[in-house]
Short mmCIF file of C-alpha atoms in Angstrom, two decimals:
data_model
loop_
_atom_site.label_atom_id
_atom_site.label_comp_id
_atom_site.label_asym_id
_atom_site.label_seq_id
_atom_site.Cartn_x
_atom_site.Cartn_y
_atom_site.Cartn_z
CA MET A 1 -27.77 -167.00 212.40
CA LYS A 2 -26.50 -164.25 210.43
CA THR A 3 -23.04 -163.97 211.98
CA LYS A 4 -22.86 -168.36 211.49
CA PHE A 5 -23.74 -167.65 207.68
CA ILE A 6 -21.28 -165.34 207.28
CA ARG A 7 -18.65 -166.77 209.13
CA SER A 8 -19.42 -170.41 207.40
CA THR A 9 -19.09 -168.52 204.14
CA MET A 10 -15.66 -166.75 205.01
CA ILE A 11 -14.25 -170.20 206.01
CA LEU A 12 -15.37 -171.67 202.61
CA LEU A 13 -14.34 -168.76 200.61
CA ILE A 14 -10.47 -168.97 202.01
CA GLY A 15 -10.64 -172.36 201.68
CA GLY A 16 -11.89 -172.21 198.15
CA ALA A 17 -9.60 -169.99 197.05
CA ILE A 18 -7.00 -171.84 198.43
CA THR A 19 -8.56 -174.99 196.56
CA LYS A 20 -8.81 -173.22 193.33
CA ILE A 21 -5.45 -172.05 193.06
CA LEU A 22 -4.13 -175.52 193.82
CA GLY A 23 -6.68 -176.72 191.17
CA MET A 24 -5.23 -174.50 188.70
CA ILE A 25 -1.90 -175.83 189.61
CA ILE A 26 -2.75 -179.40 189.24
CA LYS A 27 -4.11 -178.66 185.66
CA ILE A 28 -1.13 -177.15 184.85
CA VAL A 29 0.66 -180.04 185.98
CA MET A 30 -1.41 -182.02 183.93
CA THR A 31 -1.50 -179.98 180.86
CA ARG A 32 2.25 -179.48 180.67
CA ASN A 33 2.77 -183.39 180.68
CA ILE A 34 0.21 -184.92 178.53
CA GLY A 35 -0.35 -181.88 176.34
CA SER A 36 -3.56 -181.07 174.57
CA THR A 37 -3.99 -183.99 173.02
CA GLY A 38 -3.95 -185.88 176.96
CA MET A 39 -6.20 -183.08 178.19
CA GLY A 40 -8.45 -183.73 175.17
CA ILE A 41 -8.73 -187.62 176.13
CA TYR A 42 -9.16 -186.99 179.70
CA MET A 43 -11.96 -184.52 178.58
CA LEU A 44 -13.80 -186.66 176.84
CA LEU A 45 -14.27 -189.70 179.65
CA SER A 46 -14.68 -186.75 182.13
CA PRO A 47 -18.46 -186.46 181.37
CA THR A 48 -19.26 -190.15 181.85
CA PHE A 49 -16.97 -189.56 185.44
CA MET A 50 -19.16 -186.72 186.44
CA LEU A 51 -22.40 -188.40 185.66
CA LEU A 52 -20.98 -191.60 187.90
CA ILE A 53 -19.77 -189.56 190.76
CA SER A 54 -23.54 -187.83 190.54
CA LEU A 55 -24.74 -191.54 190.29
CA ALA A 56 -22.49 -192.61 193.00
CA GLN A 57 -23.20 -189.95 195.72
CA LEU A 58 -27.22 -189.93 194.74
CA GLY A 59 -27.51 -186.64 196.28
CA LEU A 60 -27.01 -187.69 199.59
CA PRO A 61 -24.23 -184.82 200.54
CA ILE A 62 -27.71 -182.04 200.27
CA ALA A 63 -29.90 -184.87 201.87
CA ILE A 64 -27.71 -185.07 204.87
CA SER A 65 -26.83 -181.77 205.14
CA THR A 66 -30.82 -180.62 205.02
CA LEU A 67 -31.81 -183.44 207.34
CA ILE A 68 -29.28 -182.68 210.11
CA ALA A 69 -29.60 -178.99 210.00
CA LYS A 70 -33.38 -179.66 211.23
CA GLU A 71 -32.59 -182.32 213.29
CA GLU A 72 -28.74 -182.67 214.53
CA ASN A 73 -29.39 -184.97 217.54
CA LYS A 74 -30.44 -187.54 214.92
CA ALA A 75 -26.78 -187.01 213.22
CA LYS A 76 -25.67 -190.76 213.76
CA GLU A 77 -28.99 -192.38 212.49
CA ILE A 78 -28.95 -190.44 209.40
CA ILE A 79 -25.64 -191.06 208.28
CA LEU A 80 -25.64 -194.66 209.20
CA SER A 81 -28.74 -195.21 206.92
CA CYS A 82 -26.70 -194.16 204.02
CA ILE A 83 -24.20 -196.95 204.52
CA PRO A 84 -26.67 -199.53 202.69
CA ILE A 85 -27.46 -197.11 199.92
CA VAL A 86 -23.80 -196.26 199.04
CA PHE A 87 -22.82 -200.11 199.18
CA ILE A 88 -25.28 -200.98 196.99
CA ILE A 89 -24.78 -198.35 194.27
CA ASN A 90 -21.06 -198.65 194.06
CA ILE A 91 -21.37 -202.43 193.63
CA ILE A 92 -23.75 -202.08 190.75
CA LEU A 93 -21.48 -198.89 188.77
CA MET A 94 -18.25 -200.89 189.56
CA CYS A 95 -19.79 -204.11 187.65
CA PHE A 96 -21.21 -201.84 185.06
CA LEU A 97 -17.67 -200.39 184.25
CA ILE A 98 -16.05 -203.64 184.28
CA VAL A 99 -18.87 -205.15 181.68
CA SER A 100 -19.18 -201.92 179.43
CA ALA A 101 -15.62 -199.88 179.35
CA LYS A 102 -14.56 -201.24 175.96
CA PHE A 103 -18.13 -200.22 174.59
CA LEU A 104 -17.66 -196.85 175.82
CA ALA A 105 -14.28 -196.20 174.96
CA TYR A 106 -14.55 -197.75 171.15
CA SER A 107 -18.20 -196.86 170.51
CA LEU A 108 -19.32 -193.77 172.39
CA VAL A 109 -16.54 -191.79 172.65
CA HIS A 110 -14.70 -193.08 169.67
CA GLU A 111 -10.94 -192.81 171.33
CA PRO A 112 -9.73 -196.34 172.67
CA ARG A 113 -7.10 -194.83 174.52
CA CYS A 114 -9.70 -193.86 177.16
CA TYR A 115 -10.26 -197.71 177.88
CA TYR A 116 -8.06 -198.30 180.82
CA ALA A 117 -9.43 -194.92 182.50
CA PHE A 118 -12.90 -195.84 182.24
CA LEU A 119 -11.84 -199.07 184.48
CA MET A 120 -10.13 -196.84 186.82
CA ILE A 121 -13.55 -194.80 187.45
CA GLY A 122 -14.96 -197.81 189.50
CA PHE A 123 -12.02 -198.05 191.89
CA VAL A 124 -12.58 -194.25 192.57
CA LEU A 125 -16.32 -194.15 193.20
CA PRO A 126 -16.47 -195.78 196.29
CA PHE A 127 -14.10 -193.20 198.22
CA ILE A 128 -15.64 -190.51 196.89
CA SER A 129 -18.93 -191.23 198.01
CA VAL A 130 -17.46 -192.03 201.59
CA SER A 131 -15.67 -188.61 201.82
CA SER A 132 -19.20 -186.90 200.56
CA ILE A 133 -21.50 -188.75 203.32
CA LEU A 134 -18.75 -187.06 205.85
CA ARG A 135 -18.75 -183.45 204.14
CA GLY A 136 -22.34 -183.74 204.56
CA TYR A 137 -22.37 -183.83 207.98
CA PHE A 138 -20.21 -181.24 208.60
CA PHE A 139 -22.35 -179.17 206.31
CA GLY A 140 -25.34 -179.72 208.22
CA THR A 141 -23.70 -178.82 211.34
CA GLU A 142 -22.33 -175.74 209.87
CA LYS A 143 -18.83 -176.94 210.88
CA MET A 144 -17.08 -175.95 207.52
CA PHE A 145 -13.06 -175.75 208.68
CA PRO A 146 -13.21 -179.77 208.86
CA HIS A 147 -14.48 -179.67 205.02
CA VAL A 148 -12.26 -176.99 203.67
CA PHE A 149 -8.96 -178.22 205.53
CA SER A 150 -9.58 -181.70 204.15
CA CYS A 151 -10.03 -180.29 200.66
CA VAL A 152 -6.99 -178.08 200.46
CA VAL A 153 -4.80 -181.36 202.01
CA GLU A 154 -6.50 -183.41 199.34
CA ASP A 155 -5.36 -181.32 196.68
CA ILE A 156 -1.67 -180.97 197.92
CA VAL A 157 -1.35 -184.84 198.05
CA TRP A 158 -2.98 -185.00 194.64
CA LEU A 159 -1.08 -182.65 193.27
CA PHE A 160 2.44 -184.64 194.16
CA THR A 161 0.84 -187.61 193.21
CA LEU A 162 0.31 -186.31 189.76
CA ALA A 163 3.81 -184.38 189.48
CA PHE A 164 5.48 -187.77 190.20
CA GLY A 165 3.25 -190.30 188.89
CA ILE A 166 2.27 -188.81 185.42
CA PRO A 167 5.96 -188.83 183.73
CA TYR A 168 6.21 -192.69 185.02
CA PHE A 169 3.19 -193.72 183.05
CA LEU A 170 4.09 -191.60 180.45
CA VAL A 171 6.66 -193.67 179.26
CA TYR A 172 4.39 -196.72 178.86
CA GLY A 173 1.90 -194.30 176.46
CA ILE A 174 -0.64 -191.42 176.90
CA GLU A 175 -3.48 -193.95 177.81
CA TYR A 176 -1.82 -195.17 180.78
CA ALA A 177 -0.93 -191.76 181.79
CA VAL A 178 -4.81 -190.54 181.29
CA ALA A 179 -5.52 -193.77 183.25
CA PHE A 180 -3.17 -192.94 186.16
CA ILE A 181 -4.65 -189.42 186.28
CA VAL A 182 -8.03 -191.20 187.43
CA LEU A 183 -6.63 -193.62 189.45
CA SER A 184 -5.00 -191.04 191.72
CA ASN A 185 -7.88 -190.01 192.83
CA ILE A 186 -8.24 -192.75 195.32
CA VAL A 187 -5.13 -191.13 197.18
CA SER A 188 -6.41 -187.97 197.59
CA GLU A 189 -10.18 -189.07 198.82
CA MET A 190 -8.30 -191.56 201.01
CA THR A 191 -6.57 -188.78 202.61
CA SER A 192 -9.82 -186.42 202.74
CA ILE A 193 -11.63 -189.15 204.70
CA ILE A 194 -8.96 -189.82 207.50
CA ILE A 195 -8.68 -186.37 208.01
CA LEU A 196 -12.74 -185.61 208.04
CA PHE A 197 -12.77 -188.72 210.32
CA CYS A 198 -10.62 -187.17 212.82
CA PHE A 199 -12.81 -184.13 213.22
CA LEU A 200 -16.04 -186.34 213.79
CA PRO A 201 -17.16 -186.03 217.82
CA LYS A 202 -15.32 -188.88 219.77
CA LYS A 203 -18.05 -189.56 222.59
CA ILE A 204 -20.35 -191.10 219.81
CA LYS A 205 -20.72 -194.83 220.50
CA ILE A 206 -21.96 -197.03 217.81
CA THR A 207 -22.99 -200.13 218.51
CA LYS A 208 -23.93 -203.21 215.92
CA PHE A 209 -27.62 -202.24 216.05
CA ASP A 210 -26.97 -198.76 214.35
CA PHE A 211 -26.00 -200.78 211.32
CA ILE A 212 -29.55 -202.20 211.22
CA PRO A 213 -31.47 -200.20 207.98
CA LYS A 214 -34.08 -197.51 209.47
CA TRP A 215 -36.46 -197.39 206.98
CA SER A 216 -38.20 -194.55 208.09
CA VAL A 217 -34.74 -192.50 208.07
CA ILE A 218 -34.06 -193.81 204.60
CA LYS A 219 -37.25 -192.91 203.04
CA LYS A 220 -36.56 -189.16 204.54
CA ILE A 221 -32.80 -189.54 202.53
CA LEU A 222 -34.06 -190.46 199.50
CA ASN A 223 -37.04 -188.10 199.24
CA ILE A 224 -34.50 -185.30 199.38
CA SER A 225 -31.33 -186.90 197.38
CA LEU A 226 -33.35 -188.42 194.80
CA PRO A 227 -34.70 -185.21 193.43
CA ALA A 228 -31.43 -183.37 194.16
CA THR A 229 -29.02 -185.99 192.24
CA GLY A 230 -31.77 -185.71 189.43
CA SER A 231 -30.45 -182.35 188.66
CA ARG A 232 -27.08 -183.57 188.74
CA PHE A 233 -27.81 -186.60 187.21
CA ILE A 234 -29.62 -184.76 184.43
CA GLY A 235 -26.56 -182.12 183.99
CA SER A 236 -24.38 -185.08 184.31
CA ILE A 237 -26.33 -186.99 181.52
CA GLY A 238 -26.00 -183.62 179.15
CA TYR A 239 -22.47 -183.38 179.83
CA PHE A 240 -22.17 -187.27 178.95
CA LEU A 241 -24.11 -187.07 175.50
CA GLU A 242 -21.93 -183.66 174.75
CA PRO A 243 -18.82 -185.76 173.32
CA ILE A 244 -20.81 -188.61 171.80
CA ILE A 245 -23.31 -186.53 169.47
CA MET A 246 -20.58 -183.83 169.05
CA THR A 247 -17.90 -186.33 167.81
CA HIS A 248 -20.36 -188.60 165.92
CA VAL A 249 -22.04 -185.43 164.42
CA LEU A 250 -18.62 -183.70 163.38
CA LEU A 251 -17.22 -186.66 161.97
CA SER A 252 -19.81 -187.30 159.56
CA VAL A 253 -19.94 -183.62 158.23
CA GLY A 254 -16.17 -183.97 157.20
CA TYR A 255 -14.12 -182.95 160.54
CA SER A 256 -11.06 -184.78 161.36
CA ASN A 257 -10.85 -186.74 164.65
CA GLN A 258 -7.55 -184.89 165.59
CA PHE A 259 -9.33 -181.64 165.44
CA ILE A 260 -12.07 -182.51 167.77
CA VAL A 261 -9.84 -184.01 169.89
CA ASN A 262 -7.58 -180.71 170.15
CA GLU A 263 -10.38 -177.99 169.95
CA TYR A 264 -12.27 -179.79 172.51
CA GLY A 265 -9.48 -180.14 174.73
CA ILE A 266 -8.39 -176.20 174.30
CA LEU A 267 -12.53 -175.50 175.08
CA ASN A 268 -12.66 -177.97 178.58
CA GLY A 269 -8.96 -178.16 179.14
CA TYR A 270 -8.28 -173.83 179.23
CA VAL A 271 -11.41 -171.92 178.40
CA LEU A 272 -14.04 -173.35 180.97
CA PRO A 273 -11.36 -174.06 183.74
CA MET A 274 -10.58 -170.25 183.69
CA LEU A 275 -14.65 -169.55 183.17
CA THR A 276 -15.47 -171.58 186.07
CA MET A 277 -12.82 -170.44 188.19
CA PRO A 278 -14.91 -167.57 190.33
CA SER A 279 -17.73 -170.41 190.83
CA PHE A 280 -15.39 -171.72 194.02
CA PHE A 281 -16.73 -168.24 195.34
CA THR A 282 -20.38 -168.96 194.54
CA MET A 283 -20.28 -172.83 195.52
CA ALA A 284 -19.02 -171.87 198.65
CA ILE A 285 -22.03 -169.57 199.15
CA SER A 286 -24.20 -171.93 197.92
CA GLN A 287 -22.87 -174.44 200.85
CA ALA A 288 -23.11 -172.49 203.50
CA LEU A 289 -26.77 -171.15 202.45
CA VAL A 290 -27.92 -175.12 202.32
CA PRO A 291 -28.31 -175.06 205.82
CA VAL A 292 -29.33 -171.50 206.58
CA ILE A 293 -32.10 -171.52 204.24
CA SER A 294 -33.57 -174.75 205.45
CA LYS A 295 -33.37 -173.97 209.20
CA SER A 296 -35.04 -170.29 208.60
CA TYR A 297 -37.43 -171.77 205.70
CA SER A 298 -38.71 -174.36 208.13
CA GLN A 299 -39.41 -171.86 210.70
CA LYS A 300 -41.30 -170.00 208.52
CA LYS A 301 -39.31 -166.70 208.53
CA TYR A 302 -39.42 -166.03 204.85
CA LYS A 303 -38.30 -162.35 204.88
CA ALA A 304 -35.06 -163.68 206.87
CA THR A 305 -34.65 -166.49 203.89
CA LYS A 306 -35.00 -164.06 200.97
CA LYS A 307 -32.91 -161.58 202.81
CA ARG A 308 -29.86 -164.42 202.58
CA LEU A 309 -30.55 -165.24 199.59
CA LYS A 310 -30.57 -161.78 197.95
CA MET A 311 -26.91 -161.17 200.00
CA ALA A 312 -26.08 -164.59 198.37
CA LEU A 313 -26.62 -163.55 194.89
CA PHE A 314 -25.38 -160.14 195.31
CA VAL A 315 -22.20 -161.43 196.62
CA SER A 316 -21.66 -163.95 193.51
CA PHE A 317 -22.53 -161.21 191.26
CA SER A 318 -19.87 -159.00 192.19
CA ILE A 319 -17.46 -161.48 192.72
CA GLY A 320 -18.01 -162.43 188.84
CA LEU A 321 -18.52 -159.17 187.31
CA PRO A 322 -14.56 -158.16 187.64
CA ILE A 323 -13.43 -161.38 186.34
CA THR A 324 -15.73 -161.12 183.87
CA LEU A 325 -14.46 -157.95 182.47
CA LEU A 326 -10.94 -159.29 182.58
CA PHE A 327 -11.86 -161.82 180.27
CA ILE A 328 -13.82 -159.95 178.04
CA LEU A 329 -11.12 -156.99 177.74
CA TYR A 330 -7.90 -158.65 177.80
CA PRO A 331 -8.68 -162.54 177.19
CA THR A 332 -4.87 -163.16 176.46
CA LEU A 333 -3.58 -162.29 179.53
CA PRO A 334 -5.09 -165.11 182.01
CA LEU A 335 -4.55 -167.69 179.40
CA GLN A 336 -0.89 -166.33 178.82
CA ILE A 337 -0.02 -166.62 182.68
CA ILE A 338 -2.00 -169.99 183.72
CA TYR A 339 -1.27 -172.22 180.53
CA GLN A 340 1.05 -169.68 178.57
CA THR A 341 -0.93 -170.74 175.88
CA LYS A 342 -3.08 -168.20 173.36
CA GLU A 343 -5.31 -170.97 172.31
CA GLY A 344 -8.97 -170.21 173.12
CA VAL A 345 -8.87 -166.39 173.24
CA LEU A 346 -11.85 -165.99 171.43
CA TYR A 347 -14.24 -168.80 172.89
CA LEU A 348 -13.30 -167.31 176.36
CA ARG A 349 -14.14 -163.65 175.30
CA VAL A 350 -17.31 -164.90 173.83
CA LEU A 351 -18.58 -167.47 176.96
CA ALA A 352 -17.51 -164.65 179.50
CA PRO A 353 -20.55 -162.59 179.75
CA ILE A 354 -22.64 -166.04 179.76
CA PHE A 355 -21.09 -167.16 182.68
CA LEU A 356 -21.65 -164.26 184.84
CA LEU A 357 -25.37 -165.82 184.92
CA HIS A 358 -23.79 -169.31 185.54
CA TYR A 359 -22.08 -167.58 189.06
CA ILE A 360 -25.45 -166.84 190.25
CA GLN A 361 -27.28 -170.38 189.19
CA ALA A 362 -25.42 -171.90 192.19
CA PRO A 363 -26.96 -170.26 194.80
CA LEU A 364 -30.61 -170.17 193.42
CA THR A 365 -30.53 -174.18 192.73
CA ALA A 366 -29.34 -174.77 196.65
CA SER A 367 -31.77 -172.45 197.70
CA LEU A 368 -34.94 -174.57 195.91
CA GLN A 369 -33.00 -177.68 197.45
CA ALA A 370 -33.31 -176.56 200.84
CA MET A 371 -36.77 -175.14 200.53
CA GLU A 372 -37.48 -178.81 199.29
CA GLN A 373 -38.32 -177.66 195.95
CA ALA A 374 -35.46 -180.06 194.64
CA LYS A 375 -38.20 -181.26 191.77
CA THR A 376 -38.62 -177.83 190.80
CA ALA A 377 -34.59 -177.40 190.44
CA MET A 378 -34.34 -180.63 188.92
CA LYS A 379 -37.47 -179.60 186.02
CA GLY A 380 -35.47 -176.40 184.90
CA THR A 381 -32.00 -178.72 184.87
CA LEU A 382 -34.00 -181.13 182.65
CA LEU A 383 -35.54 -178.72 180.27
CA GLY A 384 -32.23 -176.74 180.05
CA MET A 385 -30.43 -180.22 179.23
CA ILE A 386 -33.06 -181.37 176.46
CA PHE A 387 -32.74 -177.80 174.70
CA ARG A 388 -29.13 -177.86 175.17
CA THR A 389 -28.70 -181.37 173.59
CA ILE A 390 -31.27 -180.59 170.58
CA LEU A 391 -29.42 -177.37 170.14
CA LEU A 392 -25.53 -178.96 169.78
CA PHE A 393 -27.02 -181.89 167.29
CA ILE A 394 -28.53 -179.10 165.09
CA CYS A 395 -25.27 -176.52 165.50
CA CYS A 396 -23.13 -179.51 164.44
CA TYR A 397 -24.72 -179.96 161.16
CA LEU A 398 -23.91 -176.09 160.62
CA LYS A 399 -20.29 -176.93 160.22
CA ILE A 400 -19.30 -174.23 163.10
CA GLY A 401 -16.84 -176.50 164.48
CA LEU A 402 -16.91 -176.26 168.41
CA TRP A 403 -18.79 -172.82 168.31
CA ALA A 404 -22.02 -175.37 168.12
CA LEU A 405 -20.80 -176.48 171.91
CA VAL A 406 -20.59 -172.75 172.77
CA ILE A 407 -24.07 -171.82 171.27
CA ALA A 408 -25.78 -175.03 173.34
CA LEU A 409 -23.66 -174.15 176.49
CA SER A 410 -24.57 -170.59 176.62
CA PHE A 411 -28.45 -171.31 175.81
CA ASN A 412 -28.47 -173.74 178.70
CA ILE A 413 -26.99 -171.31 181.44
CA ILE A 414 -29.19 -168.44 180.33
CA PHE A 415 -32.57 -170.72 180.64
CA VAL A 416 -31.54 -172.65 183.84
CA THR A 417 -30.53 -169.50 185.44
CA ILE A 418 -33.55 -167.75 184.55
CA HIS A 419 -35.83 -170.61 185.72
CA GLN A 420 -34.61 -170.86 188.95
CA ALA A 421 -34.78 -167.46 189.82
CA ARG A 422 -38.49 -167.30 188.49
CA HIS A 423 -39.42 -170.03 190.75
CA VAL A 424 -37.85 -169.43 193.93
CA PHE A 425 -38.59 -165.83 194.06
CA CYS A 426 -42.39 -166.66 193.43
CA LEU A 427 -42.42 -169.30 195.92
CA LEU A 428 -40.99 -166.67 198.70
CA ASN A 429 -43.42 -163.81 197.23
CA LYS A 430 -46.19 -166.20 197.78
CA LYS A 431 -44.91 -167.14 201.26
CA THR A 432 -43.94 -163.90 202.57
CA THR A 433 -47.91 -162.87 201.47
CA GLN A 434 -49.41 -165.35 202.95
CA HIS A 435 -47.57 -165.29 206.36
#
């Protein structure tokens, strides 16, 4: 199990490094084509996009991965049982966006240029849902190469699509270029789906009776997926409310819309992508950790579970530390190299030490979910989101600009990380003592 975990982690780390580099190139292409104003518009709708992705996926990748890790012989049954759930959810979300896109753009984010992009999200969600189900299968069977290979090819396809497509749509206006960026996800996700299908076992026979919903399996899936998606959903809700509250309050205290869009674009377009750059390592570790923790915990091997978790946390911290020191000591250097800008230097320097905790948060949350403690993980995320939203609202009235968001974000990271760490180690210590 140890060898398999290390191999899976290494595959995910290498693939994650490649996709992160491609992701940075994609971000550069976007930034240089649509500028800080375009990035600001894109970042204003991104919270809603993330929220809707969380709803469309409904925590199914984690549920599929956890169940297949325990019962691999029932993989076909588990995957096909997800289809009716995904179909219903995506139909509802598409109808919602068609009806409410104008309200979201004009009344919530106060940016009419987001309207077409909001509409395009509805067409993208079904493709994301299907690819997430397939990825959940490969995570559960601990076959990481198909996931990694599909992600790399997906990003390459998306990069070329954006490079050729953005200049064409930019002629018609910045709002059409942003809408195209959202819609182009269909091309990349479809590429990923085709590749993942090619890696599925060829000997599986599917009959029409396999598509009949098996309620016992659906119940098992929802018991894991609903609390798991609850954590993501709550985080996405906070992210969704963020630009709405911030824009409303900052406008009311005298800041201009142009200032808010530009500063929000700098923070979310330059600084936060830089800070989350090491997260591909921690996410890779977390994805490899879920089936391993799930299997060892269900077999009551609590010492082995704790050992794997500690190793994952140590590696995550070790990767994050040197990058954090770089951002603190030389913040201008990475911004200049990657984005050819010095904007956001102070934001980067202040947030860097806080994000060191963020890098170990993902393995902690993944471990709680793998140990069937998704409700506990969701509770931590919920409390963090509530405190973050309240703090953002209060700080915006202090007339400190986007520093209100920096303060709220920092508090959220510290609180949630401590909450998850406390509960996961208390549970493991208790189980180890009893066993």
